[in-house]
PDB file of C-alpha atoms and ligand atoms in Angstrom:
ATOM      1  CA  MET A  13     176.920 212.037-110.983  1.00  0.00           C
ATOM      2  CA  ARG A  14     176.786 208.292-110.458  1.00  0.00           C
ATOM      3  CA  LYS A  15     174.201 207.197-107.905  1.00  0.00           C
ATOM      4  CA  PRO A  16     175.671 204.675-105.474  1.00  0.00           C
ATOM      5  CA  ILE A  17     174.068 201.242-105.530  1.00  0.00           C
ATOM      6  CA  ILE A  18     174.176 198.834-102.615  1.00  0.00           C
ATOM      7  CA  ALA A  19     173.080 195.352-103.662  1.00  0.00           C
ATOM      8  CA  GLY A  20     172.577 192.395-101.356  1.00  0.00           C
ATOM      9  CA  ASN A  21     173.647 189.070-102.805  1.00  0.00           C
ATOM     10  CA  TRP A  22     171.814 186.549-100.657  1.00  0.00           C
ATOM     11  CA  LYS A  23     173.477 183.562-102.357  1.00  0.00           C
ATOM     12  CA  MET A  24     171.918 180.209-101.360  1.00  0.00           C
ATOM     13  CA  TYR A  25     170.413 181.486 -98.123  1.00  0.00           C
ATOM     14  CA  LYS A  26     166.800 182.058 -97.007  1.00  0.00           C
ATOM     15  CA  THR A  27     163.647 180.070 -97.679  1.00  0.00           C
ATOM     16  CA  VAL A  28     160.774 181.935 -99.319  1.00  0.00           C
ATOM     17  CA  GLU A  29     159.265 182.692 -95.936  1.00  0.00           C
ATOM     18  CA  GLU A  30     162.571 183.868 -94.484  1.00  0.00           C
ATOM     19  CA  ALA A  31     163.215 185.990 -97.565  1.00  0.00           C
ATOM     20  CA  VAL A  32     159.876 187.774 -97.257  1.00  0.00           C
ATOM     21  CA  ASN A  33     160.444 188.338 -93.556  1.00  0.00           C
ATOM     22  CA  LEU A  34     163.868 189.797 -94.271  1.00  0.00           C
ATOM     23  CA  VAL A  35     162.575 192.380 -96.759  1.00  0.00           C
ATOM     24  CA  ARG A  36     159.632 193.211 -94.503  1.00  0.00           C
ATOM     25  CA  ALA A  37     162.150 194.027 -91.793  1.00  0.00           C
ATOM     26  CA  MET A  38     164.098 196.361 -94.108  1.00  0.00           C
ATOM     27  CA  ARG A  39     161.672 197.935 -96.531  1.00  0.00           C
ATOM     28  CA  ARG A  40     160.418 200.908 -94.567  1.00  0.00           C
ATOM     29  CA  GLU A  41     163.892 202.032 -93.502  1.00  0.00           C
ATOM     30  CA  LEU A  42     165.464 201.452 -96.909  1.00  0.00           C
ATOM     31  CA  ASN A  43     162.640 203.189 -98.699  1.00  0.00           C
ATOM     32  CA  GLY A  44     163.286 206.318 -96.657  1.00  0.00           C
ATOM     33  CA  VAL A  45     166.921 206.652 -97.770  1.00  0.00           C
ATOM     34  CA  GLU A  46     167.601 209.234-100.494  1.00  0.00           C
ATOM     35  CA  GLY A  47     170.461 209.299-102.951  1.00  0.00           C
ATOM     36  CA  VAL A  48     171.380 205.602-102.773  1.00  0.00           C
ATOM     37  CA  GLU A  49     169.828 202.772-104.725  1.00  0.00           C
ATOM     38  CA  SER A  50     169.244 199.602-102.732  1.00  0.00           C
ATOM     39  CA  VAL A  51     168.693 196.226-104.358  1.00  0.00           C
ATOM     40  CA  VAL A  52     168.178 192.728-102.952  1.00  0.00           C
ATOM     41  CA  CYS A  53     169.032 189.568-104.869  1.00  0.00           C
ATOM     42  CA  PRO A  54     167.245 186.569-103.320  1.00  0.00           C
ATOM     43  CA  PRO A  55     167.326 182.985-104.591  1.00  0.00           C
ATOM     44  CA  PHE A  56     165.124 182.395-107.662  1.00  0.00           C
ATOM     45  CA  VAL A  57     162.253 180.718-105.806  1.00  0.00           C
ATOM     46  CA  ALA A  58     161.872 183.728-103.507  1.00  0.00           C
ATOM     47  CA  LEU A  59     162.171 186.373-106.219  1.00  0.00           C
ATOM     48  CA  THR A  60     158.473 186.774-106.982  1.00  0.00           C
ATOM     49  CA  ALA A  61     157.436 186.861-103.321  1.00  0.00           C
ATOM     50  CA  VAL A  62     160.178 189.370-102.512  1.00  0.00           C
ATOM     51  CA  ALA A  63     159.220 191.527-105.517  1.00  0.00           C
ATOM     52  CA  ASP A  64     155.596 191.501-104.294  1.00  0.00           C
ATOM     53  CA  ALA A  65     156.688 192.447-100.774  1.00  0.00           C
ATOM     54  CA  LEU A  66     158.656 195.380-102.228  1.00  0.00           C
ATOM     55  CA  SER A  67     156.038 196.644-104.673  1.00  0.00           C
ATOM     56  CA  GLY A  68     155.309 200.314-104.115  1.00  0.00           C
ATOM     57  CA  THR A  69     158.776 200.881-102.669  1.00  0.00           C
ATOM     58  CA  LYS A  70     161.841 202.120-104.537  1.00  0.00           C
ATOM     59  CA  ILE A  71     163.902 199.104-103.441  1.00  0.00           C
ATOM     60  CA  GLY A  72     165.047 197.087-106.416  1.00  0.00           C
ATOM     61  CA  THR A  73     165.344 193.356-106.930  1.00  0.00           C
ATOM     62  CA  GLY A  74     167.884 191.270-108.786  1.00  0.00           C
ATOM     63  CA  ALA A  75     168.450 187.652-109.745  1.00  0.00           C
ATOM     64  CA  GLN A  76     171.757 185.942-108.977  1.00  0.00           C
ATOM     65  CA  ASN A  77     172.227 184.323-112.363  1.00  0.00           C
ATOM     66  CA  MET A  78     170.342 183.327-115.530  1.00  0.00           C
ATOM     67  CA  HIS A  79     170.860 181.422-118.772  1.00  0.00           C
ATOM     68  CA  TRP A  80     171.467 183.270-122.031  1.00  0.00           C
ATOM     69  CA  ALA A  81     169.022 181.224-124.133  1.00  0.00           C
ATOM     70  CA  GLU A  82     165.456 182.373-124.737  1.00  0.00           C
ATOM     71  CA  GLN A  83     164.122 178.987-123.642  1.00  0.00           C
ATOM     72  CA  GLY A  84     164.980 175.350-124.226  1.00  0.00           C
ATOM     73  CA  ALA A  85     165.965 171.972-122.886  1.00  0.00           C
ATOM     74  CA  TYR A  86     168.309 173.262-120.152  1.00  0.00           C
ATOM     75  CA  THR A  87     167.207 171.453-117.022  1.00  0.00           C
ATOM     76  CA  GLY A  88     167.519 173.556-113.920  1.00  0.00           C
ATOM     77  CA  GLU A  89     168.187 176.822-115.725  1.00  0.00           C
ATOM     78  CA  ILE A  90     166.223 180.092-115.735  1.00  0.00           C
ATOM     79  CA  ALA A  91     165.653 182.108-118.929  1.00  0.00           C
ATOM     80  CA  PRO A  92     165.888 185.907-119.111  1.00  0.00           C
ATOM     81  CA  GLY A  93     162.215 186.254-120.051  1.00  0.00           C
ATOM     82  CA  MET A  94     161.226 184.415-116.867  1.00  0.00           C
ATOM     83  CA  LEU A  95     162.875 187.168-114.823  1.00  0.00           C
ATOM     84  CA  GLU A  96     161.266 190.033-116.688  1.00  0.00           C
ATOM     85  CA  GLY A  97     158.847 191.931-114.504  1.00  0.00           C
ATOM     86  CA  TRP A  98     160.241 190.435-111.295  1.00  0.00           C
ATOM     87  CA  CYS A  99     163.596 192.153-111.144  1.00  0.00           C
ATOM     88  CA  GLN A 100     165.546 195.005-112.689  1.00  0.00           C
ATOM     89  CA  TYR A 101     169.014 193.547-112.156  1.00  0.00           C
ATOM     90  CA  VAL A 102     170.797 190.253-112.636  1.00  0.00           C
ATOM     91  CA  ILE A 103     174.181 189.346-111.157  1.00  0.00           C
ATOM     92  CA  LEU A 104     176.364 187.745-113.827  1.00  0.00           C
ATOM     93  CA  GLY A 105     179.677 185.961-113.513  1.00  0.00           C
ATOM     94  CA  HIS A 106     179.936 185.938-109.737  1.00  0.00           C
ATOM     95  CA  SER A 107     183.216 184.289-108.779  1.00  0.00           C
ATOM     96  CA  GLU A 108     181.335 181.431-107.105  1.00  0.00           C
ATOM     97  CA  ARG A 109     179.634 180.710-110.423  1.00  0.00           C
ATOM     98  CA  ARG A 110     182.960 180.885-112.231  1.00  0.00           C
ATOM     99  CA  GLN A 111     184.689 178.707-109.620  1.00  0.00           C
ATOM    100  CA  TYR A 112     182.057 176.044-108.918  1.00  0.00           C
ATOM    101  CA  PHE A 113     179.923 176.038-112.066  1.00  0.00           C
ATOM    102  CA  GLY A 114     182.465 176.608-114.790  1.00  0.00           C
ATOM    103  CA  GLU A 115     181.308 180.024-115.963  1.00  0.00           C
ATOM    104  CA  THR A 116     183.588 181.740-118.428  1.00  0.00           C
ATOM    105  CA  ASP A 117     183.984 185.284-119.731  1.00  0.00           C
ATOM    106  CA  GLU A 118     182.385 184.108-122.962  1.00  0.00           C
ATOM    107  CA  GLY A 119     179.318 182.821-121.123  1.00  0.00           C
ATOM    108  CA  VAL A 120     179.087 185.980-119.051  1.00  0.00           C
ATOM    109  CA  ASN A 121     179.190 187.980-122.267  1.00  0.00           C
ATOM    110  CA  LYS A 122     176.332 185.962-123.807  1.00  0.00           C
ATOM    111  CA  LYS A 123     174.330 186.453-120.634  1.00  0.00           C
ATOM    112  CA  ALA A 124     174.998 190.197-120.635  1.00  0.00           C
ATOM    113  CA  HIS A 125     173.647 190.491-124.187  1.00  0.00           C
ATOM    114  CA  ALA A 126     170.585 188.407-123.289  1.00  0.00           C
ATOM    115  CA  ALA A 127     169.900 190.351-120.086  1.00  0.00           C
ATOM    116  CA  LEU A 128     170.052 193.712-121.859  1.00  0.00           C
ATOM    117  CA  ALA A 129     167.793 192.432-124.633  1.00  0.00           C
ATOM    118  CA  HIS A 130     165.222 191.710-121.927  1.00  0.00           C
ATOM    119  CA  GLY A 131     165.580 195.050-120.172  1.00  0.00           C
ATOM    120  CA  LEU A 132     167.541 193.601-117.253  1.00  0.00           C
ATOM    121  CA  LYS A 133     170.629 195.447-116.010  1.00  0.00           C
ATOM    122  CA  PRO A 134     173.610 193.161-115.517  1.00  0.00           C
ATOM    123  CA  ILE A 135     175.780 193.437-112.423  1.00  0.00           C
ATOM    124  CA  ILE A 136     178.926 191.916-113.926  1.00  0.00           C
ATOM    125  CA  CYS A 137     181.369 190.517-111.376  1.00  0.00           C
ATOM    126  CA  VAL A 138     185.112 190.491-111.909  1.00  0.00           C
ATOM    127  CA  GLY A 139     188.047 189.915-109.576  1.00  0.00           C
ATOM    128  CA  GLU A 140     191.292 188.068-109.138  1.00  0.00           C
ATOM    129  CA  SER A 141     192.106 184.993-107.052  1.00  0.00           C
ATOM    130  CA  LEU A 142     194.558 185.062-104.150  1.00  0.00           C
ATOM    131  CA  GLU A 143     197.150 183.344-106.330  1.00  0.00           C
ATOM    132  CA  GLN A 144     196.770 185.950-109.057  1.00  0.00           C
ATOM    133  CA  TYR A 145     196.837 188.741-106.484  1.00  0.00           C
ATOM    134  CA  ASP A 146     200.049 187.411-104.964  1.00  0.00           C
ATOM    135  CA  ALA A 147     201.593 187.093-108.407  1.00  0.00           C
ATOM    136  CA  GLY A 148     200.794 190.738-109.195  1.00  0.00           C
ATOM    137  CA  GLN A 149     198.342 189.757-111.942  1.00  0.00           C
ATOM    138  CA  THR A 150     195.309 191.681-110.679  1.00  0.00           C
ATOM    139  CA  ASP A 151     195.265 194.318-113.403  1.00  0.00           C
ATOM    140  CA  ALA A 152     195.782 191.882-116.262  1.00  0.00           C
ATOM    141  CA  VAL A 153     193.148 189.459-114.950  1.00  0.00           C
ATOM    142  CA  VAL A 154     190.532 192.127-114.321  1.00  0.00           C
ATOM    143  CA  ARG A 155     191.209 193.841-117.638  1.00  0.00           C
ATOM    144  CA  GLY A 156     190.711 190.512-119.420  1.00  0.00           C
ATOM    145  CA  GLN A 157     187.469 189.786-117.580  1.00  0.00           C
ATOM    146  CA  VAL A 158     186.030 193.224-118.318  1.00  0.00           C
ATOM    147  CA  THR A 159     187.022 193.040-121.986  1.00  0.00           C
ATOM    148  CA  GLY A 160     185.518 189.555-122.317  1.00  0.00           C
ATOM    149  CA  ALA A 161     182.278 190.395-120.532  1.00  0.00           C
ATOM    150  CA  LEU A 162     181.594 193.555-122.522  1.00  0.00           C
ATOM    151  CA  ALA A 163     182.425 192.247-126.014  1.00  0.00           C
ATOM    152  CA  GLY A 164     179.969 193.501-128.610  1.00  0.00           C
ATOM    153  CA  LEU A 165     177.993 195.739-126.239  1.00  0.00           C
ATOM    154  CA  SER A 166     177.344 199.328-127.257  1.00  0.00           C
ATOM    155  CA  ALA A 167     178.693 202.284-125.280  1.00  0.00           C
ATOM    156  CA  GLU A 168     175.143 203.122-124.272  1.00  0.00           C
ATOM    157  CA  GLN A 169     174.563 199.621-122.929  1.00  0.00           C
ATOM    158  CA  VAL A 170     177.809 199.669-120.975  1.00  0.00           C
ATOM    159  CA  ALA A 171     177.044 203.093-119.492  1.00  0.00           C
ATOM    160  CA  GLY A 172     173.824 201.669-118.027  1.00  0.00           C
ATOM    161  CA  LEU A 173     175.172 198.505-116.442  1.00  0.00           C
ATOM    162  CA  VAL A 174     176.959 197.823-113.180  1.00  0.00           C
ATOM    163  CA  ILE A 175     180.338 196.171-112.669  1.00  0.00           C
ATOM    164  CA  ALA A 176     181.305 194.694-109.298  1.00  0.00           C
ATOM    165  CA  TYR A 177     184.981 194.378-108.468  1.00  0.00           C
ATOM    166  CA  GLU A 178     185.223 191.468-106.055  1.00  0.00           C
ATOM    167  CA  PRO A 179     188.703 190.133-105.278  1.00  0.00           C
ATOM    168  CA  ILE A 180     188.053 186.440-104.623  1.00  0.00           C
ATOM    169  CA  TRP A 181     190.332 186.439-101.584  1.00  0.00           C
ATOM    170  CA  ALA A 182     188.061 189.019 -99.958  1.00  0.00           C
ATOM    171  CA  ILE A 183     184.749 187.200-100.477  1.00  0.00           C
ATOM    172  CA  GLY A 184     183.309 185.668 -97.328  1.00  0.00           C
ATOM    173  CA  THR A 185     186.738 185.672 -95.703  1.00  0.00           C
ATOM    174  CA  GLY A 186     186.422 188.703 -93.438  1.00  0.00           C
ATOM    175  CA  ARG A 187     189.505 190.040 -95.206  1.00  0.00           C
ATOM    176  CA  ASN A 188     188.427 193.082 -97.199  1.00  0.00           C
ATOM    177  CA  ALA A 189     190.618 194.863 -99.706  1.00  0.00           C
ATOM    178  CA  ALA A 190     192.062 198.184 -98.565  1.00  0.00           C
ATOM    179  CA  PRO A 191     189.689 200.891 -99.862  1.00  0.00           C
ATOM    180  CA  ALA A 192     192.502 202.751-101.640  1.00  0.00           C
ATOM    181  CA  ASP A 193     193.619 199.554-103.407  1.00  0.00           C
ATOM    182  CA  ALA A 194     190.057 198.729-104.478  1.00  0.00           C
ATOM    183  CA  ASN A 195     189.669 202.310-105.686  1.00  0.00           C
ATOM    184  CA  ARG A 196     192.797 201.991-107.796  1.00  0.00           C
ATOM    185  CA  VAL A 197     191.653 198.772-109.466  1.00  0.00           C
ATOM    186  CA  ILE A 198     188.182 200.216-110.032  1.00  0.00           C
ATOM    187  CA  GLY A 199     189.379 203.602-111.286  1.00  0.00           C
ATOM    188  CA  ALA A 200     192.589 202.875-113.158  1.00  0.00           C
ATOM    189  CA  THR A 201     192.000 199.291-114.289  1.00  0.00           C
ATOM    190  CA  ILE A 202     188.249 198.884-114.758  1.00  0.00           C
ATOM    191  CA  ARG A 203     187.282 202.424-115.744  1.00  0.00           C
ATOM    192  CA  GLY A 204     190.540 202.586-117.692  1.00  0.00           C
ATOM    193  CA  THR A 205     189.593 199.459-119.633  1.00  0.00           C
ATOM    194  CA  VAL A 206     186.127 200.839-120.384  1.00  0.00           C
ATOM    195  CA  ALA A 207     187.721 204.105-121.562  1.00  0.00           C
ATOM    196  CA  ASP A 208     190.074 202.171-123.870  1.00  0.00           C
ATOM    197  CA  LEU A 209     187.263 199.996-125.239  1.00  0.00           C
ATOM    198  CA  TYR A 210     184.722 202.828-125.547  1.00  0.00           C
ATOM    199  CA  ASP A 211     185.404 206.387-124.446  1.00  0.00           C
ATOM    200  CA  GLU A 212     185.891 208.525-121.361  1.00  0.00           C
ATOM    201  CA  ASP A 213     182.193 209.439-121.058  1.00  0.00           C
ATOM    202  CA  THR A 214     181.210 205.779-120.910  1.00  0.00           C
ATOM    203  CA  ALA A 215     183.942 205.069-118.361  1.00  0.00           C
ATOM    204  CA  GLN A 216     182.688 207.909-116.192  1.00  0.00           C
ATOM    205  CA  ALA A 217     179.066 206.798-116.487  1.00  0.00           C
ATOM    206  CA  VAL A 218     179.314 203.088-115.645  1.00  0.00           C
ATOM    207  CA  ARG A 219     178.769 202.324-111.972  1.00  0.00           C
ATOM    208  CA  ILE A 220     181.393 200.111-110.358  1.00  0.00           C
ATOM    209  CA  GLN A 221     180.881 198.507-106.958  1.00  0.00           C
ATOM    210  CA  TYR A 222     183.338 196.957-104.580  1.00  0.00           C
ATOM    211  CA  GLY A 223     182.463 193.586-103.045  1.00  0.00           C
ATOM    212  CA  GLY A 224     184.167 191.349-100.501  1.00  0.00           C
ATOM    213  CA  SER A 225     183.638 191.324 -96.727  1.00  0.00           C
ATOM    214  CA  THR A 226     181.894 194.676 -96.610  1.00  0.00           C
ATOM    215  CA  LYS A 227     179.951 195.412 -93.426  1.00  0.00           C
ATOM    216  CA  PRO A 228     178.673 198.391 -91.452  1.00  0.00           C
ATOM    217  CA  GLY A 229     182.096 198.797 -89.843  1.00  0.00           C
ATOM    218  CA  ASN A 230     184.022 199.270 -93.091  1.00  0.00           C
ATOM    219  CA  ILE A 231     181.534 200.555 -95.677  1.00  0.00           C
ATOM    220  CA  GLU A 232     182.307 204.231 -95.075  1.00  0.00           C
ATOM    221  CA  GLY A 233     185.955 203.766 -96.008  1.00  0.00           C
ATOM    222  CA  PHE A 234     184.917 202.382 -99.397  1.00  0.00           C
ATOM    223  CA  MET A 235     182.226 204.968 -99.995  1.00  0.00           C
ATOM    224  CA  GLN A 236     184.699 207.793 -99.411  1.00  0.00           C
ATOM    225  CA  MET A 237     186.625 206.631-102.470  1.00  0.00           C
ATOM    226  CA  PRO A 238     185.825 208.620-105.615  1.00  0.00           C
ATOM    227  CA  ASP A 239     185.659 205.697-108.044  1.00  0.00           C
ATOM    228  CA  ILE A 240     183.668 203.264-105.890  1.00  0.00           C
ATOM    229  CA  ASP A 241     179.942 203.540-106.572  1.00  0.00           C
ATOM    230  CA  GLY A 242     178.508 201.207-103.984  1.00  0.00           C
ATOM    231  CA  ALA A 243     178.903 197.642-102.835  1.00  0.00           C
ATOM    232  CA  LEU A 244     177.839 194.111-103.635  1.00  0.00           C
ATOM    233  CA  VAL A 245     177.235 192.719-100.172  1.00  0.00           C
ATOM    234  CA  GLY A 246     177.119 189.035 -99.300  1.00  0.00           C
ATOM    235  CA  GLY A 247     177.030 187.964 -95.656  1.00  0.00           C
ATOM    236  CA  ALA A 248     176.061 191.341 -94.213  1.00  0.00           C
ATOM    237  CA  SER A 249     173.041 191.584 -96.537  1.00  0.00           C
ATOM    238  CA  LEU A 250     171.380 188.678 -94.727  1.00  0.00           C
ATOM    239  CA  LYS A 251     170.812 190.774 -91.609  1.00  0.00           C
ATOM    240  CA  ALA A 252     168.239 193.537 -91.957  1.00  0.00           C
ATOM    241  CA  GLU A 253     169.982 195.755 -89.452  1.00  0.00           C
ATOM    242  CA  ASP A 254     173.375 195.499 -91.120  1.00  0.00           C
ATOM    243  CA  PHE A 255     172.122 196.013 -94.652  1.00  0.00           C
ATOM    244  CA  VAL A 256     170.017 199.021 -93.657  1.00  0.00           C
ATOM    245  CA  ALA A 257     172.996 200.466 -91.767  1.00  0.00           C
ATOM    246  CA  MET A 258     175.220 200.074 -94.830  1.00  0.00           C
ATOM    247  CA  VAL A 259     172.748 201.863 -97.091  1.00  0.00           C
ATOM    248  CA  LYS A 260     172.329 204.679 -94.567  1.00  0.00           C
ATOM    249  CA  LEU A 261     176.089 205.047 -94.044  1.00  0.00           C
ATOM    250  CA  THR A 262     176.536 205.253 -97.815  1.00  0.00           C
ATOM    251  CA  ALA A 263     173.912 207.989 -98.002  1.00  0.00           C
ATOM    252  CA  ALA A 264     175.613 209.867 -95.171  1.00  0.00           C
ATOM    253  CA  VAL A 265     179.001 209.744 -96.924  1.00  0.00           C
ATOM    254  CA  ARG A 266     177.696 210.586-100.400  1.00  0.00           C
ATOM    255  CA  ASN A 267     174.848 213.067 -99.874  1.00  0.00           C
TER     256      ASN A 267
HETATM  257  P1  LIG B 327     180.754 188.815 -98.773  1.00  0.00           P
HETATM  258  O1  LIG B 327     180.319 188.384-100.255  1.00  0.00           O
HETATM  259  O2  LIG B 327     180.241 190.217 -98.557  1.00  0.00           O
HETATM  260  O3  LIG B 327     180.098 187.806 -97.868  1.00  0.00           O
HETATM  261  O4  LIG B 327     182.242 188.755 -98.711  1.00  0.00           O
HETATM  262  C1  LIG B 327     180.355 189.298-101.315  1.00  0.00           C
HETATM  263  C2  LIG B 327     179.885 188.628-102.585  1.00  0.00           C
HETATM  264  O5  LIG B 327     180.182 187.453-102.803  1.00  0.00           O
HETATM  265  O6  LIG B 327     179.206 189.268-103.423  1.00  0.00           O
END
């Protein structure tokens, strides 16, 4: 059985103080939920303070990005070893990073290798643009992204990571994918690609989230889908009440 994972991607929101206040407002409630993993991904500067505020709880932390190099002259970048001990997860290849910062499948793949070498679990984001969606290219695009991101990883490594299917046209737009459509892409295309690249056991083990305009009002529809193992939540993860509600609704659907 795959344990659902609800991860909050805070993007470039919240000062350190605001970030700590946000997790203080959520930690008791989240910590009481069984059967669902909850993770928050604050901006880098707030990661240590948030991790401290969550110590002793079962709520996880994640970074939103990292470099693949061990260290070096890469002004403004964060190395995998700098994250070690402060988070268990790292979001890689979010569409905003691909769109605004030139990230490629090749770079995401290097980062995935580096993260795993440092004991960090990647949350690898894939998803098609509106143009690609309209042109009926979703399956080909997503298959290519998954294949590129996972290159050279072992079946065991892939079984332990998380993939987030986030159609770009659904991110921050209020226009979510239909749960059945997201389930099809996640089950047939993403799990199908993992099965082709590895084997059926690996495809059944890897957790795959949906992301894009999820909120308390629509999370249950996604969580009722057999292939969707949680959500990567943007906007709604910035409000304690909403994020807690989404984790609880997931538990209610899945437990
Ligand atoms: P959203 O963002 O929930 O605000 O649409 C999702 C994401 O970008 O991960």
